[in-house]
PDB file of C-alpha atoms in Angstrom:
ATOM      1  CA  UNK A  13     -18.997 -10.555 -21.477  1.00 67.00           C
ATOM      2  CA  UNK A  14     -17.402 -14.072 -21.575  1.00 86.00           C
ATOM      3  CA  UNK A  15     -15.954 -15.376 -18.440  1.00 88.00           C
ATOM      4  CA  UNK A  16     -12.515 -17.371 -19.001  1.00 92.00           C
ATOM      5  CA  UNK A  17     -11.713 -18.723 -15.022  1.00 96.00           C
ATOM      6  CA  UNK A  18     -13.108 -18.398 -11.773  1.00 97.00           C
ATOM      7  CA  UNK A  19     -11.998 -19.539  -8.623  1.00 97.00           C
ATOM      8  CA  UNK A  20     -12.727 -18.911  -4.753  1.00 97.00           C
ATOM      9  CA  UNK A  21      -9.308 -18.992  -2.292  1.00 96.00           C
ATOM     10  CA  UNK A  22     -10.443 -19.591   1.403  1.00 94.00           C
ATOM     11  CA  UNK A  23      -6.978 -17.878   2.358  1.00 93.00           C
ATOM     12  CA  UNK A  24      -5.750 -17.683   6.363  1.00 90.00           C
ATOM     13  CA  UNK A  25      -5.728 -14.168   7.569  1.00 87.00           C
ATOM     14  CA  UNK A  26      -1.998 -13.874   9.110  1.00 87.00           C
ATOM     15  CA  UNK A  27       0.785 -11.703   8.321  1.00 84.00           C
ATOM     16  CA  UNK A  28       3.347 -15.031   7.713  1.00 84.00           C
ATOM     17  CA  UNK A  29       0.940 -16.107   5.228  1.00 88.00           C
ATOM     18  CA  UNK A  30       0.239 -13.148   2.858  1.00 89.00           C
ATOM     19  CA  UNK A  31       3.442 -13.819   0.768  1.00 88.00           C
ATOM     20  CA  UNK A  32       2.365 -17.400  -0.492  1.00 92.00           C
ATOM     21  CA  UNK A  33      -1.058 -16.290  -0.554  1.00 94.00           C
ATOM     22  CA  UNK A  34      -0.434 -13.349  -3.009  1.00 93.00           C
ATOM     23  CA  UNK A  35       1.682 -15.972  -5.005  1.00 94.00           C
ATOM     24  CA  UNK A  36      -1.142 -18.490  -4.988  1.00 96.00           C
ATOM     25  CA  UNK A  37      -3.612 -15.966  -6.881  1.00 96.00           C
ATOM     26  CA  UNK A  38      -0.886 -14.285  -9.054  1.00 95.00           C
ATOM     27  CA  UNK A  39      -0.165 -17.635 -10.405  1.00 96.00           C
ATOM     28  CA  UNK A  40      -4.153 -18.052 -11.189  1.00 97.00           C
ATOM     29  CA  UNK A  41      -4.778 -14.672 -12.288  1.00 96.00           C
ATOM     30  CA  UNK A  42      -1.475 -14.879 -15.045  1.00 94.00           C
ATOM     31  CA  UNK A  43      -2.293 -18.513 -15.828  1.00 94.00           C
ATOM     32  CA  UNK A  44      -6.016 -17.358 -16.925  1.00 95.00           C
ATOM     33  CA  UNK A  45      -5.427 -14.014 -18.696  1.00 93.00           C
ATOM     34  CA  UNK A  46      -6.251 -13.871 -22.376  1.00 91.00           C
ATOM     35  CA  UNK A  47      -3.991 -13.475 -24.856  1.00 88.00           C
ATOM     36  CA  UNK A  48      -2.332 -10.196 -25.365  1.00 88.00           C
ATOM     37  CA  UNK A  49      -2.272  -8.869 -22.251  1.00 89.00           C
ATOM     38  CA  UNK A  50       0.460  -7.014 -20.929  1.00 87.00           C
ATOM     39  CA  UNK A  51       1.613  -9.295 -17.987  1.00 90.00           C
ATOM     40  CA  UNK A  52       3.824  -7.548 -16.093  1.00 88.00           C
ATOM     41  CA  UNK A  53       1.745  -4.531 -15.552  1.00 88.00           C
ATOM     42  CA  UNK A  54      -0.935  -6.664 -14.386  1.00 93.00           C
ATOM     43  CA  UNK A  55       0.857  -8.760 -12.058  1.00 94.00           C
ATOM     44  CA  UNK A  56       1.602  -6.002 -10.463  1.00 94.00           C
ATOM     45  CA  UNK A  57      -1.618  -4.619  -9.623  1.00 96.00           C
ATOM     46  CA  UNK A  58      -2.354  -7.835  -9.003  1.00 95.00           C
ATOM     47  CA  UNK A  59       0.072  -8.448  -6.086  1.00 95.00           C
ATOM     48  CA  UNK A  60      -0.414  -5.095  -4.632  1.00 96.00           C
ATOM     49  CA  UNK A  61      -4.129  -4.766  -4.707  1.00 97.00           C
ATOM     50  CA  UNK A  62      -3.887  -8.174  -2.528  1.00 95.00           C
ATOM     51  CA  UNK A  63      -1.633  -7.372  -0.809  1.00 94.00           C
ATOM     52  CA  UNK A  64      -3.401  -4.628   0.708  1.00 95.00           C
ATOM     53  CA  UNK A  65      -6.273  -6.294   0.830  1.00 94.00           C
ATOM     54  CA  UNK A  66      -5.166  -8.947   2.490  1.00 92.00           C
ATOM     55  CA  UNK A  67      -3.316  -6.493   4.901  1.00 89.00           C
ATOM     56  CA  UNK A  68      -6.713  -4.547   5.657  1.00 85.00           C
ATOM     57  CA  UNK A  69      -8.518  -8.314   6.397  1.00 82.00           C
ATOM     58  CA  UNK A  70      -5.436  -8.446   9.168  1.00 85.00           C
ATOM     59  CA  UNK A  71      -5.858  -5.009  10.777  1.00 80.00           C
ATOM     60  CA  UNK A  72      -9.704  -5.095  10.746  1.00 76.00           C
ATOM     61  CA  UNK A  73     -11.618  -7.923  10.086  1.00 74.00           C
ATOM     62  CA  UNK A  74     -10.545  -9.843  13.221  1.00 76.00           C
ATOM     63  CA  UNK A  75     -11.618 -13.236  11.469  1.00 79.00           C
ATOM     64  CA  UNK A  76      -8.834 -16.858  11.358  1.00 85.00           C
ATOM     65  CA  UNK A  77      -9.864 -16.491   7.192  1.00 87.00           C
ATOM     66  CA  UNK A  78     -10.917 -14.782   4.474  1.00 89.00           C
ATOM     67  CA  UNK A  79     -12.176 -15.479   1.173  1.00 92.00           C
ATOM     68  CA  UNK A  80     -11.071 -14.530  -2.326  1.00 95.00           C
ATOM     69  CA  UNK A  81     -13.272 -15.070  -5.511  1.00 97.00           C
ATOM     70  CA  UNK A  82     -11.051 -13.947  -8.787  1.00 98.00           C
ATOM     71  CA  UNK A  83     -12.911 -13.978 -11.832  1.00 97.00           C
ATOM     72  CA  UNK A  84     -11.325 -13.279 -15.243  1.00 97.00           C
ATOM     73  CA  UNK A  85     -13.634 -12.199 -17.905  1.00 95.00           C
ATOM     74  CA  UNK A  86     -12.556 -11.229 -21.538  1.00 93.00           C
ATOM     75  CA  UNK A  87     -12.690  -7.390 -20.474  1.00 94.00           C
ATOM     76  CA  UNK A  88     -11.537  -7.120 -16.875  1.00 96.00           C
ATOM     77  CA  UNK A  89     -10.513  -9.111 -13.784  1.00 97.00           C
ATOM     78  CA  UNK A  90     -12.699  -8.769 -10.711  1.00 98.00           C
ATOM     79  CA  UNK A  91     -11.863  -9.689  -7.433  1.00 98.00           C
ATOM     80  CA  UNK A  92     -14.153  -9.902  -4.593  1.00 97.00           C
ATOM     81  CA  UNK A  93     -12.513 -10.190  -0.598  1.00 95.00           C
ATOM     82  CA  UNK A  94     -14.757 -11.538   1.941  1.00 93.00           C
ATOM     83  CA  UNK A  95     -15.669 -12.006   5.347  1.00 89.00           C
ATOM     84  CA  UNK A  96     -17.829 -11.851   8.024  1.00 88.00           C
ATOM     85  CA  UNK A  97     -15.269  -9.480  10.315  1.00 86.00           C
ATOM     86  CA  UNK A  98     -15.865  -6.398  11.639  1.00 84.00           C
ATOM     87  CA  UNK A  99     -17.903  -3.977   9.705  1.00 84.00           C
ATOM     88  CA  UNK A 100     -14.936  -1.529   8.079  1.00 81.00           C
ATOM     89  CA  UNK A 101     -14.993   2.072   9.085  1.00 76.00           C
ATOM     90  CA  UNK A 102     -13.264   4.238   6.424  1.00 72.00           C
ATOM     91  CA  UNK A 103     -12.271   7.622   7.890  1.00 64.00           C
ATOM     92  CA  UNK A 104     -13.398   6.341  11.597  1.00 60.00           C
ATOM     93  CA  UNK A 105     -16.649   7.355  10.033  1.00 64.00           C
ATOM     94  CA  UNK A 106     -19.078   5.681  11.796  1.00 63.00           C
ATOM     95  CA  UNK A 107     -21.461   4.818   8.806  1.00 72.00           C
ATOM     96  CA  UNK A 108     -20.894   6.355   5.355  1.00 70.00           C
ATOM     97  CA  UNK A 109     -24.695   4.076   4.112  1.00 73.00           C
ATOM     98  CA  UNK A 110     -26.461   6.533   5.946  1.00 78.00           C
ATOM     99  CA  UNK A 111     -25.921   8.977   3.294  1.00 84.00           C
ATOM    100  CA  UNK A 112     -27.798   9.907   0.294  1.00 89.00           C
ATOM    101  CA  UNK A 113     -26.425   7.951  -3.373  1.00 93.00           C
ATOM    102  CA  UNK A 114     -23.842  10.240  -4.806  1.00 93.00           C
ATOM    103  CA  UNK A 115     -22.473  11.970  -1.596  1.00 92.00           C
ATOM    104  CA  UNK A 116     -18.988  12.178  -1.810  1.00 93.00           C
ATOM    105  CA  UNK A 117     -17.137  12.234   1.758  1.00 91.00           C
ATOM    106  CA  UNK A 118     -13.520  13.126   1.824  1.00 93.00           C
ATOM    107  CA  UNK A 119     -11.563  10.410   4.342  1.00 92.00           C
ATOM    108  CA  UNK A 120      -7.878  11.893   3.654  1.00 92.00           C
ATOM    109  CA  UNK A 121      -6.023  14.643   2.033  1.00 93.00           C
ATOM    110  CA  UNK A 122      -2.695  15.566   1.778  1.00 93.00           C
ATOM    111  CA  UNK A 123      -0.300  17.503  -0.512  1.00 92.00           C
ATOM    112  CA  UNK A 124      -0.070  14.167  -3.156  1.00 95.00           C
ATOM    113  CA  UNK A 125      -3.893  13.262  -2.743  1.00 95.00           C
ATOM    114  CA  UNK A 126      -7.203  13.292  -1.421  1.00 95.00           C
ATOM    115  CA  UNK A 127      -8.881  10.181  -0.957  1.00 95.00           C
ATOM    116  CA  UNK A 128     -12.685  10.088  -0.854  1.00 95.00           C
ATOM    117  CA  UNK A 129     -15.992   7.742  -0.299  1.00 93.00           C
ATOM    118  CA  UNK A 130     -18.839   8.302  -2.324  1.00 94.00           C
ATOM    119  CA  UNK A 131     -22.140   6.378  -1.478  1.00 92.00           C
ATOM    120  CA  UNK A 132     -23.400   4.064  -4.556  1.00 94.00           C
ATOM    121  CA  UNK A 133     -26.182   2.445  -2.860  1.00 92.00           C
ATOM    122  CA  UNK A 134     -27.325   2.048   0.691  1.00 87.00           C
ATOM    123  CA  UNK A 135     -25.224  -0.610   1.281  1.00 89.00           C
ATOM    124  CA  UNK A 136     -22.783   0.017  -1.051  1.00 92.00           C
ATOM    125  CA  UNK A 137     -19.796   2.863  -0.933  1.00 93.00           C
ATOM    126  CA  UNK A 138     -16.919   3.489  -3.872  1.00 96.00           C
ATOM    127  CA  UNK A 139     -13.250   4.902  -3.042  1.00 96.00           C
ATOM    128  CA  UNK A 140     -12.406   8.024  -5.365  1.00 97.00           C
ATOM    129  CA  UNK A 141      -8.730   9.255  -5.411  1.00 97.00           C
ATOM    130  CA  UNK A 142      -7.775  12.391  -6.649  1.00 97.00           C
ATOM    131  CA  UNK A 143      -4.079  13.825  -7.084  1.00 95.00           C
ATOM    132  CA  UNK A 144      -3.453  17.290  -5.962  1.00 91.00           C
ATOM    133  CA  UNK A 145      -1.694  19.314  -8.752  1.00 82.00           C
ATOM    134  CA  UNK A 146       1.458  20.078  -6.667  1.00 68.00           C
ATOM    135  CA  UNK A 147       1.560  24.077  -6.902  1.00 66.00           C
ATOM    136  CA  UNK A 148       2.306  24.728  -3.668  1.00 72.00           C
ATOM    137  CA  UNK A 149       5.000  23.927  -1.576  1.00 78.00           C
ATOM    138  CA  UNK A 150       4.623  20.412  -0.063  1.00 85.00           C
ATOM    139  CA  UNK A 151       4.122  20.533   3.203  1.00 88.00           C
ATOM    140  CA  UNK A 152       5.772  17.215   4.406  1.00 90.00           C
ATOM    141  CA  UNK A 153       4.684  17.277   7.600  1.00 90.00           C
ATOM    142  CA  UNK A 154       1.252  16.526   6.457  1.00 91.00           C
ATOM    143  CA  UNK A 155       1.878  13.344   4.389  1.00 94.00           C
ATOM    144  CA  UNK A 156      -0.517  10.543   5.188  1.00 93.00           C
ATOM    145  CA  UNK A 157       0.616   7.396   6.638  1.00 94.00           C
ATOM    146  CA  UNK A 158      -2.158   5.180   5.747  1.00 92.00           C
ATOM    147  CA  UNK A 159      -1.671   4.299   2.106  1.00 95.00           C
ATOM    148  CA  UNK A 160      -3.768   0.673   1.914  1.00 94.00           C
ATOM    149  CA  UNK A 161      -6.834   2.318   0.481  1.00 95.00           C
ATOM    150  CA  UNK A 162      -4.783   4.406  -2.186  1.00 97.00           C
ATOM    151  CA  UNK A 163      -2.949   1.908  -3.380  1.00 98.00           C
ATOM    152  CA  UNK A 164      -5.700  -0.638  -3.970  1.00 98.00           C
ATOM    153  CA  UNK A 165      -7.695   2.647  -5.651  1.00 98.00           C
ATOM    154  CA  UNK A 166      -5.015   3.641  -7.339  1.00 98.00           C
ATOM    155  CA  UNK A 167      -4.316   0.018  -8.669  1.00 97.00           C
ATOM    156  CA  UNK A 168      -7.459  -0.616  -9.600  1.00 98.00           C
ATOM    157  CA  UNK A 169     -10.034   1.042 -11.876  1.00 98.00           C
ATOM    158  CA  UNK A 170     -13.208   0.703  -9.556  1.00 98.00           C
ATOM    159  CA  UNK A 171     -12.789  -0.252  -6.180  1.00 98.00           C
ATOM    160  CA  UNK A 172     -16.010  -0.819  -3.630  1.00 96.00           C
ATOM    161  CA  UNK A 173     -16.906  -1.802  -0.343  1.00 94.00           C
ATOM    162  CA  UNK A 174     -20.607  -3.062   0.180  1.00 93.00           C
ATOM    163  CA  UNK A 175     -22.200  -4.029   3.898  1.00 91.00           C
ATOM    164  CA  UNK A 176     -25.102  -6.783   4.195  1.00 90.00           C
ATOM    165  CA  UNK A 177     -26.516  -5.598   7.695  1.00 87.00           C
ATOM    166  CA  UNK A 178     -28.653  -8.595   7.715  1.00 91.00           C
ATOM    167  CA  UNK A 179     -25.719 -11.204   7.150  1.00 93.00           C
ATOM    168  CA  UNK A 180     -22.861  -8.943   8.313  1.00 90.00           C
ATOM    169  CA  UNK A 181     -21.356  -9.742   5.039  1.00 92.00           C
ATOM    170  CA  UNK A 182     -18.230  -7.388   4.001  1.00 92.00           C
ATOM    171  CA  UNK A 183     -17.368  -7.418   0.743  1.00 95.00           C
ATOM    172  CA  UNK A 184     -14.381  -5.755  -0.629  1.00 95.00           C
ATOM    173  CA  UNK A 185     -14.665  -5.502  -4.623  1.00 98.00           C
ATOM    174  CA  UNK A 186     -12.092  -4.658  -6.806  1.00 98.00           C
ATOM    175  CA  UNK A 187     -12.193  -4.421 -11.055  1.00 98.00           C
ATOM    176  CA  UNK A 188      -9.026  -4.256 -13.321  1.00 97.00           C
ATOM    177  CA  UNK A 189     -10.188  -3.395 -16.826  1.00 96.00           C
ATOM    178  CA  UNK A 190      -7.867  -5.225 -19.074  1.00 94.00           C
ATOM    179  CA  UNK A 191      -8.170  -3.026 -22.586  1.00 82.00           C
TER     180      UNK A 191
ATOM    181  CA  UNK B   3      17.114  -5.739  10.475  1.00 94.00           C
ATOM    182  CA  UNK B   4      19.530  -2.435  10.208  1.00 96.00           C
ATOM    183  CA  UNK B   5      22.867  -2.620   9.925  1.00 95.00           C
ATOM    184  CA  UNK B   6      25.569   0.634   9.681  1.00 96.00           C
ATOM    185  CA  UNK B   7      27.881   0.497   6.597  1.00 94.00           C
ATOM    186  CA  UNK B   8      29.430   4.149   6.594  1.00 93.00           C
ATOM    187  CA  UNK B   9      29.592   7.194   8.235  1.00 93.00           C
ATOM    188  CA  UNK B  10      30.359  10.142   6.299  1.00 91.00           C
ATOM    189  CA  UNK B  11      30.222  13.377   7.821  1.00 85.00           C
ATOM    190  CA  UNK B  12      26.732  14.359   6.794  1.00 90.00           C
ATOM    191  CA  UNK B  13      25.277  11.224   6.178  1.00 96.00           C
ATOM    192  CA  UNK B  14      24.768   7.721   7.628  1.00 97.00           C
ATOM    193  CA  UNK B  15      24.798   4.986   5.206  1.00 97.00           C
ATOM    194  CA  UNK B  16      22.850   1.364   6.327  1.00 97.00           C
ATOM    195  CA  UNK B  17      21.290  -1.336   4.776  1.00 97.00           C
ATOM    196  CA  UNK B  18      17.707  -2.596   5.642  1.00 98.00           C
ATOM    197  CA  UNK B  19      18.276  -6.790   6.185  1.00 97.00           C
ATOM    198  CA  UNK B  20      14.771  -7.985   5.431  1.00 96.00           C
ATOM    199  CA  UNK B  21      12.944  -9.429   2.657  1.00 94.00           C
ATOM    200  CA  UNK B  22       9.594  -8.608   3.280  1.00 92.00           C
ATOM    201  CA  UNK B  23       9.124  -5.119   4.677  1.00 94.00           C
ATOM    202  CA  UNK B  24       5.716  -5.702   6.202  1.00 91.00           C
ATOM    203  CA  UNK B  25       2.616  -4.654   9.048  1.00 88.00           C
ATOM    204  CA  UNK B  26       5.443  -7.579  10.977  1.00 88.00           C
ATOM    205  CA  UNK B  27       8.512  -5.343  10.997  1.00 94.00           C
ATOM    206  CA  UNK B  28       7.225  -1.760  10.641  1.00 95.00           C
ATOM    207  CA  UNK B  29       7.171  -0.699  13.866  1.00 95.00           C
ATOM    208  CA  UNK B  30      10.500  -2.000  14.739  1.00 97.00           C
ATOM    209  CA  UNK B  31      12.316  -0.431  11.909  1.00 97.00           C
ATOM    210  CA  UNK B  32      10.876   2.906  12.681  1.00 97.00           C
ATOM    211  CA  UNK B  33      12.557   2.226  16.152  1.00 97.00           C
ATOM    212  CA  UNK B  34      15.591   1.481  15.132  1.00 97.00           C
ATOM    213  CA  UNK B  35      15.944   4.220  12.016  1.00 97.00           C
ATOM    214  CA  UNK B  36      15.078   6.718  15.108  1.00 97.00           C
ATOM    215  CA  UNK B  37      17.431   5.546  17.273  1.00 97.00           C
ATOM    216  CA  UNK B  38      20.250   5.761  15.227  1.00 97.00           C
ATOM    217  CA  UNK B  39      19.008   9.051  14.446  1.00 97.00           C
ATOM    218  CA  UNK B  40      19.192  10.077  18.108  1.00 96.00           C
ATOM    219  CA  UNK B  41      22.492   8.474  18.330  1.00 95.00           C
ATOM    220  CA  UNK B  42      24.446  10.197  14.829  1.00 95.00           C
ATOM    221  CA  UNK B  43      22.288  13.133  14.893  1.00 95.00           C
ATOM    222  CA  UNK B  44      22.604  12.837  10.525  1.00 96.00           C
ATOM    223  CA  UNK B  45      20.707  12.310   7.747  1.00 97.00           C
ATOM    224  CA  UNK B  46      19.981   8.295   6.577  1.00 98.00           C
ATOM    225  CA  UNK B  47      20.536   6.732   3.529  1.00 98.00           C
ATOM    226  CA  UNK B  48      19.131   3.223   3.629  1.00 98.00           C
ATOM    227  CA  UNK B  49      19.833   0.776   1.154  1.00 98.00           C
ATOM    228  CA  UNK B  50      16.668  -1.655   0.118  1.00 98.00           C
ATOM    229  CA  UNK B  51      18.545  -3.543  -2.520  1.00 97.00           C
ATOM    230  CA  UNK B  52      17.553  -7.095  -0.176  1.00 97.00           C
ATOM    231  CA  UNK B  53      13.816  -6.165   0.223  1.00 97.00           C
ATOM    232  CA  UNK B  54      11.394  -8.088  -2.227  1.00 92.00           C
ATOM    233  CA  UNK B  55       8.715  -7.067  -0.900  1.00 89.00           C
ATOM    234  CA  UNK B  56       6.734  -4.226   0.878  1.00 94.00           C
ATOM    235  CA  UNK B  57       3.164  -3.460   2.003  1.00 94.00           C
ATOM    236  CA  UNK B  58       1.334  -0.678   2.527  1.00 95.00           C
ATOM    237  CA  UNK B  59       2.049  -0.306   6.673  1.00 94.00           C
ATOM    238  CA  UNK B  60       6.077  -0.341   6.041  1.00 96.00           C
ATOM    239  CA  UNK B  61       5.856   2.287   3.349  1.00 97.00           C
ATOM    240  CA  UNK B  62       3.665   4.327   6.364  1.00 97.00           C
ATOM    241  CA  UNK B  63       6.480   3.729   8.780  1.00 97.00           C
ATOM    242  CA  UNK B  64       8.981   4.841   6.282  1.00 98.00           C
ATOM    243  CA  UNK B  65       7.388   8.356   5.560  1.00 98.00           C
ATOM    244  CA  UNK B  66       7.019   8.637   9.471  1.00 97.00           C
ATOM    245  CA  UNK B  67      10.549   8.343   9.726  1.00 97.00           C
ATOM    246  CA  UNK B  68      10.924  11.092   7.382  1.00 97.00           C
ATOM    247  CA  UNK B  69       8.429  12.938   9.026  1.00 97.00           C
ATOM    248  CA  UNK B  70      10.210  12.660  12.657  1.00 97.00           C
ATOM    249  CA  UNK B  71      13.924  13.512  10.396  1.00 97.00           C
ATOM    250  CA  UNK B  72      12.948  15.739   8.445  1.00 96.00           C
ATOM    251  CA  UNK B  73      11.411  18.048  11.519  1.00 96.00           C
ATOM    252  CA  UNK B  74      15.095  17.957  12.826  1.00 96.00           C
ATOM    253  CA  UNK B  75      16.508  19.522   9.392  1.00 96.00           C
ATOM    254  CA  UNK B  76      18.021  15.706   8.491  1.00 97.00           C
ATOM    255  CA  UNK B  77      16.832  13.416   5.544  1.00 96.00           C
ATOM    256  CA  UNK B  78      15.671   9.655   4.947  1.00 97.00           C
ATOM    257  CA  UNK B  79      16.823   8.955   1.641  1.00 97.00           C
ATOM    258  CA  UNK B  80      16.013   5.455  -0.263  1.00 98.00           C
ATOM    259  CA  UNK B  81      18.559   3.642  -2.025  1.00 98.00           C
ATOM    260  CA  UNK B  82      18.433   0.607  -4.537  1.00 97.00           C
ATOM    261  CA  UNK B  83      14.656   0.077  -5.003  1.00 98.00           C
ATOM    262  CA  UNK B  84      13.529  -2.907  -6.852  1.00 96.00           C
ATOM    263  CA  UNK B  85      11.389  -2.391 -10.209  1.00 95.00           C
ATOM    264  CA  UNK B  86       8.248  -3.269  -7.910  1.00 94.00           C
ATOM    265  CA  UNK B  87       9.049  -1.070  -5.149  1.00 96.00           C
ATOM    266  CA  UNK B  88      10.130   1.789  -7.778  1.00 97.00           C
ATOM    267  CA  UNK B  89       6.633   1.110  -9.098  1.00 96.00           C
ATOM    268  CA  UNK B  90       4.919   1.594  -5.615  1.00 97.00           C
ATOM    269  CA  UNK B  91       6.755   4.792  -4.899  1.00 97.00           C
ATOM    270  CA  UNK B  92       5.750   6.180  -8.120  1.00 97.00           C
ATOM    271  CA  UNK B  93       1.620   4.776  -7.876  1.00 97.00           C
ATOM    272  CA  UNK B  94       1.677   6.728  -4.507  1.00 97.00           C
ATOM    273  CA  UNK B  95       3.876   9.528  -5.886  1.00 96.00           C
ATOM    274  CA  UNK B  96       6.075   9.261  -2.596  1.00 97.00           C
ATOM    275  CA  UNK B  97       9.163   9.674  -5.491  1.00 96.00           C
ATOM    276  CA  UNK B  98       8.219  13.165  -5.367  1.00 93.00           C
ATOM    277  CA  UNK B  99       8.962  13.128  -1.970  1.00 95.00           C
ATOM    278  CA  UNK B 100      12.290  10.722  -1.082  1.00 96.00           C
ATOM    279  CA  UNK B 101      16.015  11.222  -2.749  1.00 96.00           C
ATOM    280  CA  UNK B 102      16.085   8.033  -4.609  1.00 97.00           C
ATOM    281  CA  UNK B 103      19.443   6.730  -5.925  1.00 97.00           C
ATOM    282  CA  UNK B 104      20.627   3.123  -7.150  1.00 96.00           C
ATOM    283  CA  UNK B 105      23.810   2.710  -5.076  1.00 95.00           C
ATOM    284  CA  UNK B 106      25.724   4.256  -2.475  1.00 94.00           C
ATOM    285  CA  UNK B 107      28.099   5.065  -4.484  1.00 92.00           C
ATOM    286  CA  UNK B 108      25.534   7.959  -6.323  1.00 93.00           C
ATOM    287  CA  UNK B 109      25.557   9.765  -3.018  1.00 91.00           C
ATOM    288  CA  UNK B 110      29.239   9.379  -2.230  1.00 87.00           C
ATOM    289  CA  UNK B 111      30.448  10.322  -5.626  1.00 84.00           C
ATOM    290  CA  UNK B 112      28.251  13.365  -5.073  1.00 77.00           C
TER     291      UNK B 112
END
C-alpha cells in the first residue's frame, strides 16, 4: 500500500484552540488526498472525527498537548492521537485489557444505538456501534448524552484505542477507507 | 448567547448567538434554554442558522434539554441547521428525534 503524505501535529490541548487545529489538519488531509476522491464527504469525517478527538484529549487526558500523526495512503487515511494522559476508561470500566481477545463489552445503549468495546489484543480494544432497528416506541428519556465515541465510530471505519502499560502511552487510532 | 425573537402562544421562538457550539458553552446554554423554559412554560424553537460549528458535548446538552422539556409535555425543536450540522444529526440519527425546519417561518406558517 503506497503512502502519499505523512505528517505529525504536536497540537495544544484547549478548547480555544480546537477550531484552528481541526483547520490545520483538514487543510493537510484535502491537500494530500489522491485523485478522485470525494472531498466533501471526507472533510467531513475528517473535521468531526478530530474534533472529537481532540474534545476527548480535553476531558481526559489532562496533558498541555497532544499529538496527531495523519498518514494518507492510496487506500485509506489513518490517524493516530497521542499522549501520555490519563489512561481512558470507556464505560467507567476500570480495565477492558483484562479480558479475553474477542470479548465484546457493551458501554452504552439506547433506543438509536448500542455502543460496544471488544478486546483485540491485550493492550489493544476496538469500538463497535450498532443501530437499533427502531420498532418500538422510542423512549426519549433514555437517549444518551455522550456522543464523542459514536461519532468518531460512526465516522470512521475502524476505530481503536491501545494502552502501553510500560510507557503509559495512549493511543487513539482511527482508519477512513477511501474506496 | 440566547436571545427571544417571538412568542406565539404555544411556542417560543429564539436564536442561539454563537459560532462554535462547544464543551465552552454547553453548560451555559442548557441554563439558559431551561430558564426560559421555567419562565414561558412553552415549547422552544431555536434557530442555529449563526452556528458553524458544534462538538460532540453541545449536541449532549441539547438532547438534555429535550430530555428536561420533553418530561414537562413541551418540545426543543431545531431550526436552520447548516449542511454540517444536518450531517451530524443524521450520523447520530438524533433527526429521528428533533422537529427540524429551515426557518421560522415553516413553524409559523404551520
Amino acid at each position: 500500500m503506497a503512502q502519499l503524505a505523512s505528517k505529525q501535529f504536536l497540537l495544544p490541548n484547549t478548547r480555544q484552540s480546537i477550531k484552528a487545529s481541526v483547520q490545520e489538519v483538514l487543510d493537510f488531509v484535502i491537500n494530500s488526498l489522491p485523485a478522485g476522491v470525494n472531498t466533501e464527504g471526507i472533510s467531513f469525517k475528517i473535521e468531526v472525527i478530530i474534533i472529537e478527538l481532540l474534545t476527548n484529549g480535553i476531558k481526559h487526558a489532562g496533558t498541555i498537548e497532544t499529538f496527531l500523526d495523519v498518514t494518507i495512503n492510496e487506500d485509506n487515511i489513518n490517524i493516530d492521537k497521542k499522549d501520555f494522559g490519563n489512561r481512558f476508561h470507556p464505560g467507567n470500566i476500570t480495565s477492558l485489557l483484562v479480558y479475553d481477545v474477542g470479548h465484546k463489552e457493551l458501554l452504552t445503549k439506547d433506543g438509536l444505538h448500542s455502543m460496544y468495546a471488544v478486546v483485540e489484543s491485550d493492550t489493544q480494544i476496538r469500538f463497535v456501534c450498532e443501530e437499533e432497528n427502531g420498532d418500538e416506541v422510542l423512549d426519549v428519556s433514555n437517549l444518551m448524552e455522550h456522543f464523542g465515541l459514536l461519532i468518531i465510530t460512526k465516522s470512521s471505519d475502524t476505530f481503536t484505542y491501545e494502552y502501553d502499560v510500560d510507557t503509559g502511552l495512549n493511543t487513539f487510532s482511527v482508519i477512513i477507507d477511501l474506496n | 448567547m440566547i436571545k427571544v425573537y417571538k412568542e406565539l402562544n404555544n411556542i417560543l421562538l429564539v436564536n442561539l448567538n454563537i459560532k462554535e457550539a462547544s464543551l465552552e458553552n454547553g453548560d451555559a446554554f442548557k441554563a439558559e434554554v431551561i430558564k426560559l423554559f421555567d419562565k414561558y412554560h412553552k415549547s422552544i424553537a431555536i434557530n442555529m442558522s449563526a452556528v458553524e460549528y458544534i462538538d460532540s458535548s453541545f449536541l449532549g446538552s441539547i438532547v438534555s434539554v429535550f430530555k428536561h422539556l420533553i418530561s414537562f409535555q413541551a418540545d426543543v425543536v431545531l431550526v436552520g441547521l447548516s449542511k454540517d450540522i444536518t450531517n451530524l444529526f443524521a450520523l447520530t440519527r438524533l433527526d429521528k428525534v428533533f422537529k427540524i425546519y429551515n426557518s421560522f417561518d415553516e413553524i409559523t406558517n404551520q
